[in-house]
Short mmCIF file of C-alpha atoms in Angstrom, two decimals:
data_model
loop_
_atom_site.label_atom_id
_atom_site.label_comp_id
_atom_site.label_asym_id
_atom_site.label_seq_id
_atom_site.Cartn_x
_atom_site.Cartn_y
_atom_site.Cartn_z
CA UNK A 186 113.39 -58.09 22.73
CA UNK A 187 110.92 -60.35 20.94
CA UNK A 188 107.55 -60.32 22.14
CA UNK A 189 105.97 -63.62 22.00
CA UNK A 190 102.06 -64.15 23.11
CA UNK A 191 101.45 -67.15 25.50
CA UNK A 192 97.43 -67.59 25.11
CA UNK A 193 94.98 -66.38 27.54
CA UNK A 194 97.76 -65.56 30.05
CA UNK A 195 99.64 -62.67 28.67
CA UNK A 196 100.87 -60.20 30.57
CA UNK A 197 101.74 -57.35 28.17
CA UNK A 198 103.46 -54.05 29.50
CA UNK A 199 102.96 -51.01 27.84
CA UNK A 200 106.58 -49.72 28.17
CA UNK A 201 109.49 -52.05 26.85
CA UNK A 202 111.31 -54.44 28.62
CA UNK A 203 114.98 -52.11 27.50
CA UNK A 204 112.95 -48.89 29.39
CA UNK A 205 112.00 -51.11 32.47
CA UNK A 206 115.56 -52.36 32.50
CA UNK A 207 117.03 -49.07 32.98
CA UNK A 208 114.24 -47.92 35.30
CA UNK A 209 115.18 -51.21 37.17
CA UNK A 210 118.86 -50.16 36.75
CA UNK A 211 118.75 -46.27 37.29
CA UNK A 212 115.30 -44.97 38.92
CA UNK A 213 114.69 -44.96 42.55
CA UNK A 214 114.12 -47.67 44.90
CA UNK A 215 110.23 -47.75 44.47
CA UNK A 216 110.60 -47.62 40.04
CA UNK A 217 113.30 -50.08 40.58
CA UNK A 218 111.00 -52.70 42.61
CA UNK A 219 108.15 -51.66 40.28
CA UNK A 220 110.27 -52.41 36.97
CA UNK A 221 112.11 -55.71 38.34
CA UNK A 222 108.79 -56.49 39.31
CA UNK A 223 107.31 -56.15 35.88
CA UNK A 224 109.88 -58.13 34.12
CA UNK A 225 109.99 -61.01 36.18
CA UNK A 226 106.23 -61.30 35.76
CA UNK A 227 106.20 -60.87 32.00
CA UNK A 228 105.14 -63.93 30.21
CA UNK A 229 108.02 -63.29 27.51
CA UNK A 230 110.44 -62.51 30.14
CA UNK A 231 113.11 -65.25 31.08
CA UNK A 232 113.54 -64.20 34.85
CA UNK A 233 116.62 -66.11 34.79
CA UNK A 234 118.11 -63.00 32.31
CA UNK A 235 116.26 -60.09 34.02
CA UNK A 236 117.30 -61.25 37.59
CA UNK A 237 121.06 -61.77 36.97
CA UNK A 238 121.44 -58.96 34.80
CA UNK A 239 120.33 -57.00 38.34
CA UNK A 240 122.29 -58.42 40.81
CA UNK A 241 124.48 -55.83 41.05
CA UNK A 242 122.29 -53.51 41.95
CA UNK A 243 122.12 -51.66 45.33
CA UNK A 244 119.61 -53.10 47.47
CA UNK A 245 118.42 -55.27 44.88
CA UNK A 246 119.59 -58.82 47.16
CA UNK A 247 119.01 -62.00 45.48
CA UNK A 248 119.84 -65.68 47.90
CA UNK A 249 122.73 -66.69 45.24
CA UNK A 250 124.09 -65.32 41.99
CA UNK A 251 122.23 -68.28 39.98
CA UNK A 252 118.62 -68.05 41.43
CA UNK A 253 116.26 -69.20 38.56
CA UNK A 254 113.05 -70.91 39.12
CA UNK A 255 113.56 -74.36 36.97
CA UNK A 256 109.67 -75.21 35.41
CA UNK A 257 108.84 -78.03 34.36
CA UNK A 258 105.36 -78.45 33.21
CA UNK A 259 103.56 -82.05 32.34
CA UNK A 260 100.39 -82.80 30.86
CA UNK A 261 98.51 -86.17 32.35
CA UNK A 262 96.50 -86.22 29.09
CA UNK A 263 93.35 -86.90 31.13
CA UNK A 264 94.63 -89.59 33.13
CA UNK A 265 95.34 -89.26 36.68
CA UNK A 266 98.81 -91.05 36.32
CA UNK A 267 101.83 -87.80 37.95
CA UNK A 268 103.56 -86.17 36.68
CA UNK A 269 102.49 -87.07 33.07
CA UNK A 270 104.48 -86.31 29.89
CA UNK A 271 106.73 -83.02 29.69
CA UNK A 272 105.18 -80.66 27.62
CA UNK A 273 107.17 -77.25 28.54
CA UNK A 274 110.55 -77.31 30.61
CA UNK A 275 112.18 -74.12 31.71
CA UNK A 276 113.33 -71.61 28.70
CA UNK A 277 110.94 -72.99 26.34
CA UNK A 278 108.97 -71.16 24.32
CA UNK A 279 104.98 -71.02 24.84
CA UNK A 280 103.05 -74.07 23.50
CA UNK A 281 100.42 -72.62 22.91
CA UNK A 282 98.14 -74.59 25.32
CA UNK A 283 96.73 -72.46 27.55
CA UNK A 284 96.81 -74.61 30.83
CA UNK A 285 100.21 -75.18 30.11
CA UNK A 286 101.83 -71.62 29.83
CA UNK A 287 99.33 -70.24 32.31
CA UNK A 288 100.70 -73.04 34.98
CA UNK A 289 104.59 -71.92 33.84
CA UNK A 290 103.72 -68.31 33.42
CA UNK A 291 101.59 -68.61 37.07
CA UNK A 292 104.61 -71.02 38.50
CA UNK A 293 107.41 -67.90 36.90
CA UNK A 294 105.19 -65.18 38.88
CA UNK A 295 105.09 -66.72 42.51
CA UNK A 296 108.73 -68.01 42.04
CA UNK A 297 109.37 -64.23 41.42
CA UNK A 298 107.16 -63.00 43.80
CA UNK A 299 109.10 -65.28 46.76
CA UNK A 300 112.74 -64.08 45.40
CA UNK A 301 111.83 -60.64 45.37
CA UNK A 302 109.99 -60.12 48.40
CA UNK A 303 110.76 -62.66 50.70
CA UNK A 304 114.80 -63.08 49.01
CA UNK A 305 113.12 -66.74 48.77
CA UNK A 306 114.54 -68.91 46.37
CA UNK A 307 111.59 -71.36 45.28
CA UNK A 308 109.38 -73.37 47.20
CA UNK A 309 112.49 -74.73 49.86
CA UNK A 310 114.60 -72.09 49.76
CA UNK A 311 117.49 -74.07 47.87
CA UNK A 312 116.13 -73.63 44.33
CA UNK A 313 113.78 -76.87 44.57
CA UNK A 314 112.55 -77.16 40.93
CA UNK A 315 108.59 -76.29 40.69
CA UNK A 316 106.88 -79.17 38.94
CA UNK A 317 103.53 -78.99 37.46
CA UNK A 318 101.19 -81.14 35.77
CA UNK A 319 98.12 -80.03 33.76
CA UNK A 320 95.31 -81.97 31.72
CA UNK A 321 94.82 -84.16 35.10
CA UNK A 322 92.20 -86.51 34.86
CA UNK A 323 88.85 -86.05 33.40
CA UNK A 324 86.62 -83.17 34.08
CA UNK A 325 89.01 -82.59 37.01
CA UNK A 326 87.41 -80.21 38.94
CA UNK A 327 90.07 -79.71 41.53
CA UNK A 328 94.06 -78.37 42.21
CA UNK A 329 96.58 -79.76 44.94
CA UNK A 330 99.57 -79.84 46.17
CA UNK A 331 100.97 -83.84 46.22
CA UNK A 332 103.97 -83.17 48.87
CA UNK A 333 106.28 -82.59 45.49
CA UNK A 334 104.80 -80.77 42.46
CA UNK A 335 101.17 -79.39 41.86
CA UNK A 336 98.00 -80.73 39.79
CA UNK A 337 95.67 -78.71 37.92
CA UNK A 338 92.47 -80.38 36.34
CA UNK A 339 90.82 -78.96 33.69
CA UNK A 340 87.23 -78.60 35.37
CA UNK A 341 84.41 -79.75 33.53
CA UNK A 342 83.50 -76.68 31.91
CA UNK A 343 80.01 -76.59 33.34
CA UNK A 344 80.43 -74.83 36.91
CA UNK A 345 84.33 -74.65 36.79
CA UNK A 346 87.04 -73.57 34.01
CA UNK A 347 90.27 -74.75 34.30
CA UNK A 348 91.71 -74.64 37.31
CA UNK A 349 95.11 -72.82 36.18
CA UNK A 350 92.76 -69.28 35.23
CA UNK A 351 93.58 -67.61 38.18
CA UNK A 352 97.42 -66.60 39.24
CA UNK A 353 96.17 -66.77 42.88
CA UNK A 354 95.11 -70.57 42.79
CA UNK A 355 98.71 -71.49 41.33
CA UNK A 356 100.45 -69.71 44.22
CA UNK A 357 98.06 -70.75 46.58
CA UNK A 358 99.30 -74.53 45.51
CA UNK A 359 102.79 -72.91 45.78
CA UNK A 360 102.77 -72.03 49.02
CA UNK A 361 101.51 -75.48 49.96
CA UNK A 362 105.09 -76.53 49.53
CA UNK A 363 106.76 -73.50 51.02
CA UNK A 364 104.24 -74.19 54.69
CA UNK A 365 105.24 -77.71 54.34
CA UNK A 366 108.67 -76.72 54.14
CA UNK A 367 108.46 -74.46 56.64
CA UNK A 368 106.60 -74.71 59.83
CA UNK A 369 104.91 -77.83 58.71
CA UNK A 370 101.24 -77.09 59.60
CA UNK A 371 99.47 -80.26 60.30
CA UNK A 372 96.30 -80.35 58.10
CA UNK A 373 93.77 -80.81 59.80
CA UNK A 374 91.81 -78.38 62.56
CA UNK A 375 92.83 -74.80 63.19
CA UNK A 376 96.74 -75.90 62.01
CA UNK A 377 95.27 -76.89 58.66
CA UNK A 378 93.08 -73.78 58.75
CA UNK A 379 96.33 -72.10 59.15
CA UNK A 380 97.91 -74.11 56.30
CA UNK A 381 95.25 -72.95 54.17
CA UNK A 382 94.83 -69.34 55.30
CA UNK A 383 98.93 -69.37 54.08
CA UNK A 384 98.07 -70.28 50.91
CA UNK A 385 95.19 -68.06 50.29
CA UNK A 386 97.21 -65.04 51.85
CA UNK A 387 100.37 -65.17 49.64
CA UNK A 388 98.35 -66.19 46.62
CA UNK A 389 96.41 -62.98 47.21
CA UNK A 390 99.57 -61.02 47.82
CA UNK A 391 101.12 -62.77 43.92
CA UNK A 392 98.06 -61.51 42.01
CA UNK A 393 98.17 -58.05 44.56
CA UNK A 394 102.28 -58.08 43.63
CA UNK A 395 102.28 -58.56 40.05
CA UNK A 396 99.49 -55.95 39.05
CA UNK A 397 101.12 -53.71 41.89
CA UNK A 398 97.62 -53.26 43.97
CA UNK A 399 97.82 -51.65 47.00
CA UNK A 400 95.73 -53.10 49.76
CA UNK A 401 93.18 -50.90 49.13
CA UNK A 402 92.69 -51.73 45.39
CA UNK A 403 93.28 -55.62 45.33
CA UNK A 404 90.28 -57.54 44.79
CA UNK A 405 91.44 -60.02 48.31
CA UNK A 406 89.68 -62.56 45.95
CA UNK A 407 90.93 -66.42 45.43
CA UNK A 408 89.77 -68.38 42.13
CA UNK A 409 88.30 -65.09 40.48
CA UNK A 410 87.70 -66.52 37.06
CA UNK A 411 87.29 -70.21 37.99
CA UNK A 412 83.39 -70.24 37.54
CA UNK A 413 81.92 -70.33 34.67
CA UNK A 414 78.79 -67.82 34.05
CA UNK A 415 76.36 -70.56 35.35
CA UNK A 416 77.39 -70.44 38.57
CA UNK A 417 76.23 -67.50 40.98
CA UNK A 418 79.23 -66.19 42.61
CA UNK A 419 82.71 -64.37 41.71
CA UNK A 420 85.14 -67.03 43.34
CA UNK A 421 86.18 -69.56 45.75
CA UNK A 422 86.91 -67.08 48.69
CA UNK A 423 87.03 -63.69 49.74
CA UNK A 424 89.68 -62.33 52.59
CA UNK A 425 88.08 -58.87 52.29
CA UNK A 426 84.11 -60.26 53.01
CA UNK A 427 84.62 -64.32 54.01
CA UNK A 428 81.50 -65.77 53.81
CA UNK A 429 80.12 -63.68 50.26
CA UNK A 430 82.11 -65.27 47.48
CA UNK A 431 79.57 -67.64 46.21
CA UNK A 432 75.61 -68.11 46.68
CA UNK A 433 74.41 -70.81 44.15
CA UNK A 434 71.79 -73.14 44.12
CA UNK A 435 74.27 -76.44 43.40
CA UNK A 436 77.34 -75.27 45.34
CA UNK A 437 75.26 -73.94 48.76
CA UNK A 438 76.50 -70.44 50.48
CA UNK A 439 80.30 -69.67 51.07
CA UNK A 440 79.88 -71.06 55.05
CA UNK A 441 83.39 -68.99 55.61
CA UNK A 442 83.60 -67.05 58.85
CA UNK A 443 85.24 -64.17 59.19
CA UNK A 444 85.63 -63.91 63.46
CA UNK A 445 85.66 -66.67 65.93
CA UNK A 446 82.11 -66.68 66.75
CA UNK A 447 81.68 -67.91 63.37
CA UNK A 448 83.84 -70.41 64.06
CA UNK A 449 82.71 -74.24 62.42
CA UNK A 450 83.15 -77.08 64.45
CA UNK A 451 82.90 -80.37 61.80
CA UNK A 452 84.71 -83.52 60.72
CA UNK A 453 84.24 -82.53 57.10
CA UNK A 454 87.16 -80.95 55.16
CA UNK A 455 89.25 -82.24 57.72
CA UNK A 456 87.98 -80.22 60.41
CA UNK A 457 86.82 -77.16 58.45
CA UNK A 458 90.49 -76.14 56.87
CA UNK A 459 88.41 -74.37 54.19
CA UNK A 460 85.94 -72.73 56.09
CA UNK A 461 87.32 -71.54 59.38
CA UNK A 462 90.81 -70.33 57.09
CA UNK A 463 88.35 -67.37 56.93
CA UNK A 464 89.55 -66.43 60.27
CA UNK A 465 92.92 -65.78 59.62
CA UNK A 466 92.73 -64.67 56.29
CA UNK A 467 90.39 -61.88 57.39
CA UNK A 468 92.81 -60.73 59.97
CA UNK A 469 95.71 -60.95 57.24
CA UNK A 470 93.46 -58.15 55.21
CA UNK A 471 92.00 -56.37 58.35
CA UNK A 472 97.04 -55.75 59.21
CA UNK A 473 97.37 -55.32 55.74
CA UNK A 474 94.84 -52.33 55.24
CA UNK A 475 95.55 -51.09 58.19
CA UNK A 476 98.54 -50.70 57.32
CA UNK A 477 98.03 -49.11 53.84
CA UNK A 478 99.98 -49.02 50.62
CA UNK A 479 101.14 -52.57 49.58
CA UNK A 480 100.46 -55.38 51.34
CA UNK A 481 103.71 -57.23 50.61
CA UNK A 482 105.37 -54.72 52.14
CA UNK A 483 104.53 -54.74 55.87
CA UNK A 484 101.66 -57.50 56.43
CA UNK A 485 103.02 -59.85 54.00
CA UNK A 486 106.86 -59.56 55.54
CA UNK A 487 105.45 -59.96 59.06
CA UNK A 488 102.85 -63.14 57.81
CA UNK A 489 106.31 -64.82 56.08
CA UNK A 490 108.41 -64.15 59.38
CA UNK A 491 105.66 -65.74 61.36
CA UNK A 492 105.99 -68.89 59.01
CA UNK A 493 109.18 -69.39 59.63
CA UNK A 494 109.49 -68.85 62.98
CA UNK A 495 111.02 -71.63 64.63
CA UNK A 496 108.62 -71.14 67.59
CA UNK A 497 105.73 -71.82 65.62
CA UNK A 498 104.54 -75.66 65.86
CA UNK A 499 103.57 -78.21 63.27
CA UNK A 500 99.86 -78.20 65.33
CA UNK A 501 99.41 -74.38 66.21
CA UNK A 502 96.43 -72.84 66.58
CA UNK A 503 95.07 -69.51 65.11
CA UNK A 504 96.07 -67.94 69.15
CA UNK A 505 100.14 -69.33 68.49
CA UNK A 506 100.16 -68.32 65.33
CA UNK A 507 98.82 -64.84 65.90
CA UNK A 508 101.21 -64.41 69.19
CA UNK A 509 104.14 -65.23 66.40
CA UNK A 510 102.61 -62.63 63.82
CA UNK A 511 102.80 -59.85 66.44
CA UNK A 512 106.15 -60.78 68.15
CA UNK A 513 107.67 -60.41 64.02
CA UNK A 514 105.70 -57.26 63.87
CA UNK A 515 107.74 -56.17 66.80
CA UNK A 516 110.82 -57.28 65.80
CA UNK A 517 110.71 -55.92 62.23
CA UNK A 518 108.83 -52.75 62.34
CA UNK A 519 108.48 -51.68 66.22
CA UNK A 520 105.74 -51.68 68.90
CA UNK A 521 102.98 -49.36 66.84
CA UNK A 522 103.39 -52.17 64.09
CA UNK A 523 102.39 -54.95 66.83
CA UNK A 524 99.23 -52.58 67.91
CA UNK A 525 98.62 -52.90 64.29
CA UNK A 526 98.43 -57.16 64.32
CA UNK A 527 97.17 -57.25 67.34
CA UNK A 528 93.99 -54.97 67.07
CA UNK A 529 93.67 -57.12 63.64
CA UNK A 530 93.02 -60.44 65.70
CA UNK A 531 91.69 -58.78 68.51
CA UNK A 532 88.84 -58.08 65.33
CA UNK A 533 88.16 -61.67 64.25
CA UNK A 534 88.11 -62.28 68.19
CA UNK A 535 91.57 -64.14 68.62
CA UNK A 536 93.57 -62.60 71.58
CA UNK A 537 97.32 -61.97 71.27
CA UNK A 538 99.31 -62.32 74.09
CA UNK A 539 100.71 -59.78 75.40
CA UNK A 540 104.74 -58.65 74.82
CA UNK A 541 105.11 -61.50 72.90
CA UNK A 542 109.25 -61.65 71.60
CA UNK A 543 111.35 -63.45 69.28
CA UNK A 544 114.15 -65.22 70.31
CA UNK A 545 115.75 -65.78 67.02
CA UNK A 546 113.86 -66.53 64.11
CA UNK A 547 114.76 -69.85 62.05
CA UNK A 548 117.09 -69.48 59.59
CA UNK A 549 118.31 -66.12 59.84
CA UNK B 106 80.31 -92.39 48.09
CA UNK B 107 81.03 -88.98 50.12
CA UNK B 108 83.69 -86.60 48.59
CA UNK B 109 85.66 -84.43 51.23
CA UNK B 110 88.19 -81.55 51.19
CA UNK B 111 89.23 -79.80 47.41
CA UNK B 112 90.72 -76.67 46.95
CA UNK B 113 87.63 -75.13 48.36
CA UNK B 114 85.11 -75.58 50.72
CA UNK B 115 81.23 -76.35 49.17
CA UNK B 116 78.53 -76.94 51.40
CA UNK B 117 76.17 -77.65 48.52
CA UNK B 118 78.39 -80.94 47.45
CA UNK B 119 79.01 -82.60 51.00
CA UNK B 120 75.93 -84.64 50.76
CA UNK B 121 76.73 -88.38 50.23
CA UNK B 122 75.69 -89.81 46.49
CA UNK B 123 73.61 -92.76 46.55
CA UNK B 124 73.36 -95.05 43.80
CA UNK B 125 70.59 -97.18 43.35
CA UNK B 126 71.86 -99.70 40.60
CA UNK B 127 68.48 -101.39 40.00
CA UNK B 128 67.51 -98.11 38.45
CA UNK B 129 70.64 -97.46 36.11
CA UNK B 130 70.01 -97.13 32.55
CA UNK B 131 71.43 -100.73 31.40
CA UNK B 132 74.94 -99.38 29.64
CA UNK B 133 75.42 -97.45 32.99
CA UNK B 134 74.51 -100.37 35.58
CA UNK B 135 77.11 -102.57 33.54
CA UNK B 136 80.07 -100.10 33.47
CA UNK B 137 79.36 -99.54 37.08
CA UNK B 138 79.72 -103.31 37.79
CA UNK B 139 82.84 -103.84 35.17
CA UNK B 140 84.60 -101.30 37.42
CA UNK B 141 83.33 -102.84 40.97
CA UNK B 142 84.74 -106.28 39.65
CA UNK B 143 87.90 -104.68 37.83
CA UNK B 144 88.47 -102.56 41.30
CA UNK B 145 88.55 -106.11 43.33
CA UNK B 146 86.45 -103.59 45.09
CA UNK B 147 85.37 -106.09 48.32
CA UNK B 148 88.71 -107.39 48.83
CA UNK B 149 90.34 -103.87 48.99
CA UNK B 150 91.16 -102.85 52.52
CA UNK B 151 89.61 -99.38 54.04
CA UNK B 152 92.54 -97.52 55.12
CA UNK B 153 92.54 -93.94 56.32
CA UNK B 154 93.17 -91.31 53.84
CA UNK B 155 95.93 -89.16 54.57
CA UNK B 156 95.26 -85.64 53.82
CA UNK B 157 97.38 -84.00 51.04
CA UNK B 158 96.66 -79.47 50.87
CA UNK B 159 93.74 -79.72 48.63
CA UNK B 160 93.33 -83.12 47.42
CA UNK B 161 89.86 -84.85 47.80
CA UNK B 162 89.11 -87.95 49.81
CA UNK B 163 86.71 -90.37 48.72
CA UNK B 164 84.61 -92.74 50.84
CA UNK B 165 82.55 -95.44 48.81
CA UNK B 166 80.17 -97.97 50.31
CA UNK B 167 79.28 -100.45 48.20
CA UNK B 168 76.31 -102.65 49.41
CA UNK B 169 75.60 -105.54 46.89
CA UNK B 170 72.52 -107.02 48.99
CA UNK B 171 74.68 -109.88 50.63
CA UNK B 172 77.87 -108.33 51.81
CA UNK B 173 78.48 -104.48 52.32
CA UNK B 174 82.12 -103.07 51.96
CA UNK B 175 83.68 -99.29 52.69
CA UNK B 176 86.81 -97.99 51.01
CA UNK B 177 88.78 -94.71 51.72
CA UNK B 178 90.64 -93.52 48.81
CA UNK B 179 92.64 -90.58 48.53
CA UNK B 180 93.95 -87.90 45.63
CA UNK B 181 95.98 -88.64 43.56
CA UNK B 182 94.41 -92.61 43.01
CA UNK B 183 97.20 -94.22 41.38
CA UNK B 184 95.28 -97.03 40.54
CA UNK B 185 93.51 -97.08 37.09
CA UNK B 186 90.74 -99.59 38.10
CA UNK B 187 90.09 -97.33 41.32
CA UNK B 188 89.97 -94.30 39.31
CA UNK B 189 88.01 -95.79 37.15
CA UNK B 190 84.99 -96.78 39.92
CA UNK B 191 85.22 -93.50 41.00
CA UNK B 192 84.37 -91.85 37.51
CA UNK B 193 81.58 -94.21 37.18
CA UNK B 194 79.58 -93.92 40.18
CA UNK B 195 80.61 -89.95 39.54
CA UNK B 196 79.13 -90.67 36.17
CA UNK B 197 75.75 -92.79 37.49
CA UNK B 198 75.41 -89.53 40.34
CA UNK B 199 74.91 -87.22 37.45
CA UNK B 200 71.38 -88.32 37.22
CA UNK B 201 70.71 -90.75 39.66
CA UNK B 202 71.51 -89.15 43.13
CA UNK B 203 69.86 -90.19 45.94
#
């Protein structure tokens, strides 16, 4: 199979895609996950071909025998007009333009990352095309989520680079989508903290998922990359250490809190969304490494249960959502599991009720 | 003007910029009051910004010595002539914050 480079965001795999592809076909369940893994994730790789060539595999359980993630990227050309002009559409070959392929490339990764894991197919679960637009405005120093497609500015090459650098930022815009999908989190207060603390965990767990980190190796960094050198600090936010990502004399001192007694009460930011997310986030990596080996696996499964539970509200707060994170533990993995959650929030000081069930979770 | 919200959190930035036009460099002061007229900026209504994941909200007081005026604008700003205002008192801040 051809190897074509897209700039600055290649992902290139030392074996073959033909090896992985009978690894994927013939090894054992963990070389299987690691190979299909691999090729979805590889820049070259049209997941549309490595995915349906596997569906016949075992355990290998895809939503529906056509699930494809369908990019489209645009390019705004500096203007601040969405989605822009279509630059890169799904199939094409890389442009050479390295926001654009690292936006389809970053878009191709999550998609995969949701189908595999989670047996997710894009951002609504019905194959929802993932729209994109890069170039946005001028010395953009930003990325959102719009309610139907994400933005990526260039930054203004002074204290940022461009925003699409880091894999975890593009599925932390992702999952934007799949919350608002989802349980809806209204954003603004601890639900918006929430909201955000979604976003940060399964754009961690991406970037963990598609260099197969275990908990204990991954980085638990969001926006590595996205400074330039000028800046003093390594990225936006940390799970691992909230509160130490960045200490700079223009940008102030990450103000993230990793317990409740941290906890920021403010009208900025919309109530805090960005700073107290720290909470949750911290308790996401406190499950996860307690749990050990990958943190898709366990933390990540109970985290996306909890999401969808239909007995999660639009205006939860970090308590609800917690009390939903350990009755999924419970329900997918048994009591010790639950101990597991609920010593994790007991450690950033939110309480889990006690016995906490699931009735039937939405959707399934 | 006070910028809110982003895709992260930066206690350094959350101070309002002030904008003292009667100490713009000339070219600066003029493109700043092209885009205040071109913006229709004191017959705009101020209407709360709904909060998108991530996307800034902008709050711009304009105070011309006779009438003052407040406008809540929020990402993406469809409007040329608003995005325009925005990247020119973002332009006059670079130097000129107060």
């Amino acid at each position: 199979m051809p190897h074509a480079h897209a700039r600055g965001a290649c992902r290139c795999t030392i074996l073959p895609p033909a090896l992985l592809r009978r690894i994927a076909l013939r090894g054992t369940a963990r070389q299987r996950e690691a190979a299909l893994a691999t090729l979805a994730t590889d820049a070259t790789m049209r997941i549309t071909r490595a995915t349906s060539a596997l569906l016949a595999v075992p355990g290998t359980t895809l939503p529906s025998a056509t699930a494809a993630p369908r990019r489209t990227i645009h390019d705004a050309a500096h203007a601040t007009t969405l989605p822009g002009k279509v630059v890169r559409n799904e199939g094409d070959l890389p442009t050479r333009d390295a926001e654009t392929d690292e936006a389809y490339d970053g878009l191709g990764a999550t998609y995969a990352y949701y189908l595999q894991v989670h047996q997710r197919h894009s951002i609504d679960d019905a194959g929802m095309p993932l729209e994109a637009t890069v170039h946005y405005g001028k010395q953009y120093d930003n990325a959102f989520w719009n309610g139907t497609q994400m933005v990526f500015g260039d930054g203004d090459g002074d204290l940022f680079n461009r925003f699409t650098v880091s894999l975890d930022v593009i599925a932390h815009e992702l999952t934007h989508g799949v919350t608002e999908d989802e349980a809806r989190l209204v954003y603004v207060g601890q639900s918006g903290a929430l909201n955000e603390s979604l976003s940060d965990v399964f754009g961690s767990l991406v970037k963990q998922y598609a260099r197969k980190q275990t908990a204990a190796k991954a980085d638990w960094l969001i926006g590595e990359g996205l400074f330039t050198a000028k800046v003093h600090g390594v990225a936006l936010r940390s799970l691992k250490a909230p509160g130490t990502a960045f200490d700079d004399p223009l940008l102030g001192k990450d103000d993230q809190p990793a317990t409740m007694d941290g906890y920021v009460r403010t009208s900025a930011d919309n109530g805090g969304v960005h700073t107290n997310s720290g909470i949750p986030n911290h308790a996401f990596y406190l499950a996860a490494t307690a749990f050990g080996g990958h943190a898709w696996e366990k933390a990540g499964v109970i985290w996306y249960a909890a999401l969808r539970d239909k007995a999660l509200k639009p205006t939860a707060t970090f308590a609800a959502f917690a009390e939903r994170t350990s009755a999924q533990a419970d329900r997918l993995f048994g009591a010790t599991a639950q101990q597991v959650i609920a010593e994790a929030w007991r450690a950033v000081g939110v309480t889990v009720a006690g016995g906490a069930r699931v009735a039937r979770s939405r959707r399934t | 003007m006070r910028v809110d919200g982003g895709l992260a959190a930066f206690p350094g930035l959350r101070k309002p910029v002030t904008v003292d036009v009667a100490t713009l460099p000339v070219a600066r002061r003029e493109r700043l009051q092209r885009a205040v007229a071109a913006a229709d900026f004191f017959a705009r209504s101020a209407r709360p910004a709904r909060p998108a994941p991530d996307a800034r909200a902008y709050t711009i007081e304009i105070d011309d010595g006779t009438r003052s005026h407040t406008l809540a604008l929020a990402e993406p700003i469809a409007d040329p002539a608003l995005q325009a205002l925005v990247d020119a008192i973002r332009a006059c801040s670079a130097t000129d914050v107060g």
